[in-house]
């Protein structure tokens, strides 16, 4: 059954996740054709409402919507009446009056996409809210892993870094657990919360984490903008203790492990430059798959019912 909104991975059934990942496969096949468009959402309108910066999520939603033949409007927050103090409710009611079918929202406040979803008949997709959730990132990560491991059950993913502030860590570990993978967190004690999802191993030492034998090492961006206090001595120290250094990349390559990162990368902090040339780095696959997965999401959601949510 289609839903009106996609707000979080936690609320999705396993069957719904499988459906979205399966649906993304034929959409990705379109990318190799000379005409990369299908008329599935012809006549529908998609509005991008990004209160926070984004490169990948914003541009891939826009490309996804256009490949489905929808009309896309970019709501220019810095030049809108929001800067004159217009509230989120007034903004959404204005957009509702324009009969927008889909609103893609990124906001620094956790839960805001859910609030908007209750105000509008448009389908709302959470494109990242505070440290809460980033459901389409989770879907594209799962899709990318399934391309390498068609049956990923029991595969091990080590998520490294700033777990505390990361909506990606929260959503991606949730989807991976739902798909039967094993997940572990590695980072400074101050950035790896002790509370939170169960059945997730927690490490603060790199060598101990690697002894857990991951198949994939998933580096998170250190989110300086969300750290109101300093959680580790310096970025240099962080790279030494938790980053993929040249020396660690050699060991990762010898073991044939895959590397992932949601972007944007802080080079020299999470990753050394050589990671970008490593054959098992999946960062560009993640970006490409983001379009296919977001096409699947837009195609699946059904605007029109007030108050429904995932
Ligand atoms: N992964 C991700 O959300 O990247 P952007 O901030 O560039 O959208």
Coordinates of C-alpha atoms and ligand atoms in Angstrom, one line a residue:
X1 CA 0.0 0.0 0.0
X2 CA 1.4 3.4 -0.9
X3 CA 1.7 6.0 1.8
X4 CA 1.2 9.8 1.7
X5 CA 4.6 10.7 3.3
X6 CA 8.0 9.3 3.9
X7 CA 9.3 10.8 7.2
X8 CA 11.4 8.0 8.8
X9 CA 12.7 4.5 8.1
X10 CA 11.6 3.2 11.5
X11 CA 7.9 3.4 10.5
X12 CA 8.4 1.3 7.3
X13 CA 7.6 -2.4 7.1
X14 CA 10.2 -4.7 5.7
X15 CA 7.9 -5.4 2.7
X16 CA 7.7 -1.6 1.9
X17 CA 11.5 -1.3 2.1
X18 CA 11.9 -4.3 -0.3
X19 CA 9.4 -2.8 -2.6
X20 CA 11.2 0.5 -2.8
X21 CA 14.6 -1.1 -3.3
X22 CA 13.2 -3.4 -6.1
X23 CA 11.4 -0.5 -7.8
X24 CA 14.7 1.5 -7.9
X25 CA 16.4 -1.2 -10.1
X26 CA 14.4 -0.5 -13.3
X27 CA 14.7 3.2 -12.6
X28 CA 18.5 2.9 -12.4
X29 CA 18.5 1.0 -15.7
X30 CA 17.0 4.1 -17.4
X31 CA 20.2 6.0 -16.7
X32 CA 22.0 4.1 -19.4
X33 CA 19.4 5.0 -22.1
X34 CA 19.7 8.0 -24.4
X35 CA 16.3 9.1 -23.1
X36 CA 16.4 9.0 -19.3
X37 CA 12.8 10.1 -18.7
X38 CA 9.5 8.3 -18.1
X39 CA 6.1 10.0 -18.0
X40 CA 5.1 8.5 -14.6
X41 CA 4.6 11.9 -12.8
X42 CA 3.7 14.0 -15.8
X43 CA 1.5 16.9 -14.7
X44 CA 2.6 16.6 -11.0
X45 CA 4.5 19.3 -9.1
X46 CA 7.4 18.8 -6.7
X47 CA 8.5 21.6 -4.5
X48 CA 12.0 21.6 -2.9
X49 CA 11.9 23.3 0.5
X50 CA 15.4 23.2 1.9
X51 CA 16.1 25.3 5.0
X52 CA 19.6 23.8 5.3
X53 CA 22.4 23.5 2.7
X54 CA 22.5 20.3 0.5
X55 CA 24.3 19.2 -2.7
X56 CA 23.5 15.5 -3.1
X57 CA 20.0 15.2 -1.7
X58 CA 18.7 18.4 -3.3
X59 CA 20.1 17.8 -6.7
X60 CA 19.3 14.1 -6.8
X61 CA 15.6 14.8 -5.8
X62 CA 15.4 17.4 -8.5
X63 CA 16.9 15.0 -11.1
X64 CA 14.7 12.2 -9.9
X65 CA 11.5 14.3 -10.2
X66 CA 12.5 15.5 -13.7
X67 CA 13.3 12.0 -14.9
X68 CA 9.7 11.1 -13.8
X69 CA 8.5 14.1 -15.9
X70 CA 7.3 16.1 -12.8
X71 CA 7.5 19.9 -12.7
X72 CA 10.1 21.0 -10.1
X73 CA 10.1 24.3 -8.2
X74 CA 13.0 25.3 -6.0
X75 CA 11.8 27.3 -3.0
X76 CA 14.6 29.8 -2.5
X77 CA 14.5 30.1 1.3
X78 CA 17.1 33.0 1.7
X79 CA 15.1 35.1 -0.8
X80 CA 11.6 34.1 0.5
X81 CA 9.3 35.7 3.0
X82 CA 10.8 33.3 5.6
X83 CA 13.5 35.9 6.1
X84 CA 10.8 38.4 6.9
X85 CA 9.6 36.1 9.7
X86 CA 6.9 34.1 7.9
X87 CA 6.1 31.0 9.9
X88 CA 6.4 27.4 8.6
X89 CA 2.6 27.1 8.8
X90 CA 2.1 30.2 6.6
X91 CA 4.7 29.0 4.2
X92 CA 3.1 25.6 3.9
X93 CA -0.4 27.0 3.6
X94 CA 0.8 29.2 0.7
X95 CA 2.3 26.2 -1.0
X96 CA -0.9 24.2 -0.4
X97 CA -2.8 26.9 -2.2
X98 CA -0.6 26.4 -5.2
X99 CA -1.7 22.7 -5.2
X100 CA 1.8 21.3 -4.9
X101 CA 1.7 17.5 -5.0
X102 CA 5.1 16.7 -3.3
X103 CA 7.1 18.8 -0.8
X104 CA 10.7 17.7 -0.2
X105 CA 11.8 19.2 3.2
X106 CA 15.2 19.6 4.8
X107 CA 15.2 21.5 8.1
X108 CA 17.5 21.7 11.2
X109 CA 14.6 21.0 13.5
X110 CA 13.9 17.3 14.2
X111 CA 10.3 16.4 13.5
X112 CA 9.5 19.4 11.4
X113 CA 8.7 17.4 8.2
X114 CA 6.2 15.4 10.2
X115 CA 4.5 18.6 11.4
X116 CA 4.4 19.9 7.8
X117 CA 2.9 16.6 6.6
X118 CA 0.0 17.1 8.9
X119 CA -0.7 20.5 7.4
X120 CA -0.9 19.6 3.8
X121 CA -2.4 17.2 1.3
X122 CA 0.9 17.1 -0.5
X123 CA 3.2 14.1 0.0
X124 CA 6.0 15.2 2.3
X125 CA 9.5 13.6 2.1
X126 CA 11.9 14.1 4.9
X127 CA 15.2 15.1 3.2
X128 CA 17.0 15.3 6.6
X129 CA 15.7 16.8 9.9
X130 CA 18.2 17.8 12.6
X131 CA 19.9 14.8 14.1
X132 CA 16.7 12.7 13.7
X133 CA 16.3 11.0 10.3
X134 CA 17.4 10.9 6.7
X135 CA 15.2 8.1 5.2
X136 CA 16.2 8.4 1.5
X137 CA 19.9 8.3 2.5
X138 CA 19.2 5.0 4.3
X139 CA 17.4 3.6 1.2
X140 CA 20.2 4.6 -1.1
X141 CA 22.8 3.1 1.3
X142 CA 20.8 -0.2 1.5
X143 CA 20.5 -0.2 -2.3
X144 CA 24.2 0.3 -2.8
X145 CA 25.0 -2.5 -0.3
X146 CA 22.6 -4.8 -2.1
X147 CA 24.3 -4.2 -5.4
X148 CA 27.5 -5.6 -3.9
X149 CA 25.8 -8.2 -1.7
X150 CA 22.5 -9.3 -3.2
X151 CA 21.7 -11.3 -0.1
X152 CA 23.2 -9.0 2.6
X153 CA 21.9 -11.0 5.6
X154 CA 24.6 -11.3 8.2
X155 CA 27.0 -8.9 6.5
X156 CA 28.7 -6.5 8.8
X157 CA 28.8 -2.7 8.6
X158 CA 31.0 -0.6 10.8
X159 CA 29.7 2.9 11.1
X160 CA 32.5 5.3 12.1
X161 CA 32.5 8.7 13.6
X162 CA 30.0 11.3 14.9
X163 CA 27.1 8.9 15.7
X164 CA 25.6 11.3 18.2
X165 CA 24.8 14.1 15.7
X166 CA 24.2 11.9 12.7
X167 CA 20.7 11.4 11.2
X168 CA 22.4 9.2 8.6
X169 CA 23.8 6.9 11.3
X170 CA 20.3 6.6 12.9
X171 CA 18.4 6.0 9.6
X172 CA 21.0 3.8 7.9
X173 CA 21.6 1.6 11.0
X174 CA 17.8 1.2 11.3
X175 CA 17.4 0.0 7.7
X176 CA 20.4 -2.3 7.8
X177 CA 19.1 -4.0 10.9
X178 CA 15.7 -4.4 9.3
X179 CA 17.4 -6.1 6.3
X180 CA 19.2 -8.5 8.6
X181 CA 22.7 -7.0 8.6
X182 CA 24.9 -6.6 11.6
X183 CA 25.9 -3.1 12.6
X184 CA 28.6 -1.7 14.9
X185 CA 29.5 1.9 15.9
X186 CA 33.1 3.2 16.3
X187 CA 34.0 6.7 17.5
X188 CA 35.2 8.7 20.4
X189 CA 33.2 7.8 23.5
X190 CA 31.8 11.4 23.5
X191 CA 30.2 10.8 20.1
X192 CA 29.0 7.2 20.4
X193 CA 25.8 7.3 22.5
X194 CA 25.5 4.4 25.0
X195 CA 21.7 4.6 24.8
X196 CA 19.9 4.0 21.5
X197 CA 19.3 1.0 19.3
X198 CA 19.9 -2.4 20.8
X199 CA 22.0 -5.1 19.2
X200 CA 24.5 -2.6 17.9
X201 CA 28.1 -3.2 19.0
X202 CA 29.9 -0.1 20.2
X203 CA 33.7 0.4 19.9
X204 CA 36.0 3.3 20.8
X205 CA 39.2 1.6 19.6
X206 CA 39.8 1.3 15.8
X207 CA 41.8 -2.0 16.0
X208 CA 39.1 -3.6 18.2
X209 CA 36.5 -2.6 15.8
X210 CA 38.4 -4.0 12.8
X211 CA 38.8 -7.3 14.7
X212 CA 35.0 -7.5 14.6
X213 CA 35.6 -8.2 10.8
X214 CA 33.3 -5.7 9.0
X215 CA 32.5 -6.2 5.3
X216 CA 31.9 -2.5 4.9
X217 CA 33.4 0.5 6.7
X218 CA 30.9 3.5 6.6
X219 CA 32.6 6.8 7.5
X220 CA 30.4 9.6 8.7
X221 CA 31.1 13.3 8.2
X222 CA 32.3 15.1 11.4
X223 CA 29.5 17.6 11.8
X224 CA 31.2 20.6 13.3
X225 CA 28.1 22.7 12.7
X226 CA 26.1 20.6 15.1
X227 CA 28.8 20.4 17.9
X228 CA 28.1 23.1 20.4
X229 CA 31.0 21.9 22.5
X230 CA 34.3 20.2 21.4
X231 CA 33.9 16.4 21.5
X232 CA 37.6 15.5 20.7
X233 CA 40.9 17.3 21.0
X234 CA 41.5 18.2 17.3
X235 CA 40.7 17.2 13.8
X236 CA 44.2 16.0 13.4
X237 CA 43.9 13.7 16.4
X238 CA 40.5 12.5 15.1
X239 CA 42.0 11.5 11.8
X240 CA 44.8 9.6 13.6
X241 CA 42.4 7.7 15.9
X242 CA 39.4 7.1 13.6
X243 CA 40.1 8.3 10.1
X244 CA 41.0 6.1 7.1
X245 CA 44.7 7.0 6.9
X246 CA 47.0 5.9 4.1
X247 CA 48.2 3.0 6.4
X248 CA 44.7 1.9 7.3
X249 CA 43.6 2.1 3.6
X250 CA 46.3 -0.5 2.8
X251 CA 44.9 -2.9 5.4
X252 CA 41.4 -2.2 4.2
X253 CA 42.4 -2.9 0.6
X254 CA 44.2 -6.2 1.6
X255 CA 41.0 -7.4 3.3
X256 CA 38.9 -6.3 0.3
X257 CA 36.5 -4.2 2.4
X258 CA 34.1 -1.7 0.9
X259 CA 34.2 2.0 2.0
X260 CA 31.1 4.3 2.1
X261 CA 30.5 7.9 3.1
X262 CA 27.2 9.9 2.7
X263 CA 29.1 13.1 1.8
X264 CA 30.2 15.8 1.9
X265 CA 33.6 14.4 2.9
X266 CA 36.0 16.3 5.1
X267 CA 39.2 15.2 3.4
X268 CA 42.1 14.6 5.8
X269 CA 39.6 14.1 8.6
X270 CA 37.4 11.0 7.9
X271 CA 39.3 9.9 4.8
X272 CA 42.8 10.4 3.3
X273 CA 42.8 11.6 -0.4
X274 CA 43.8 8.1 -1.7
X275 CA 40.4 6.7 -0.7
X276 CA 38.8 8.4 -3.7
X277 CA 40.9 6.2 -6.0
X278 CA 40.4 3.0 -4.1
X279 CA 38.4 0.5 -6.3
X280 CA 36.0 -0.5 -3.5
X281 CA 35.0 3.1 -2.5
X282 CA 31.3 3.3 -3.1
X283 CA 30.8 7.1 -2.6
X284 CA 30.0 7.8 -6.3
X285 CA 27.7 4.7 -6.4
X286 CA 25.8 6.1 -3.5
X287 CA 25.3 9.4 -5.3
X288 CA 24.1 7.7 -8.5
X289 CA 21.8 5.3 -6.6
X290 CA 20.3 8.3 -4.7
X291 CA 18.5 9.3 -7.9
X292 CA 17.1 5.8 -8.6
X293 CA 15.9 5.4 -5.0
X294 CA 14.3 8.9 -4.9
X295 CA 12.5 8.1 -8.1
X296 CA 11.2 5.0 -6.5
X297 CA 10.0 7.0 -3.4
X298 CA 8.3 9.7 -5.5
X299 CA 6.6 7.1 -7.7
X300 CA 5.4 5.1 -4.6
X301 CA 4.0 8.0 -2.5
X302 CA 0.4 9.0 -3.1
X303 CA -0.5 12.7 -2.3
X304 CA -4.0 13.6 -1.3
X305 CA -4.8 12.3 2.2
X306 CA -4.3 14.7 5.1
X307 CA -2.4 13.4 8.1
X308 CA -1.0 10.1 6.9
X309 CA 2.6 9.3 7.8
X310 CA 5.2 6.6 7.5
Ligands
LIG1 N1 24.3 12.9 2.2 C1 23.7 14.2 2.1 O1 22.7 14.4 2.7 O2 24.4 15.1 1.4 P1 23.9 16.6 1.2 O3 24.0 17.3 2.5 O4 24.9 17.2 0.2 O5 22.5 16.5 0.7

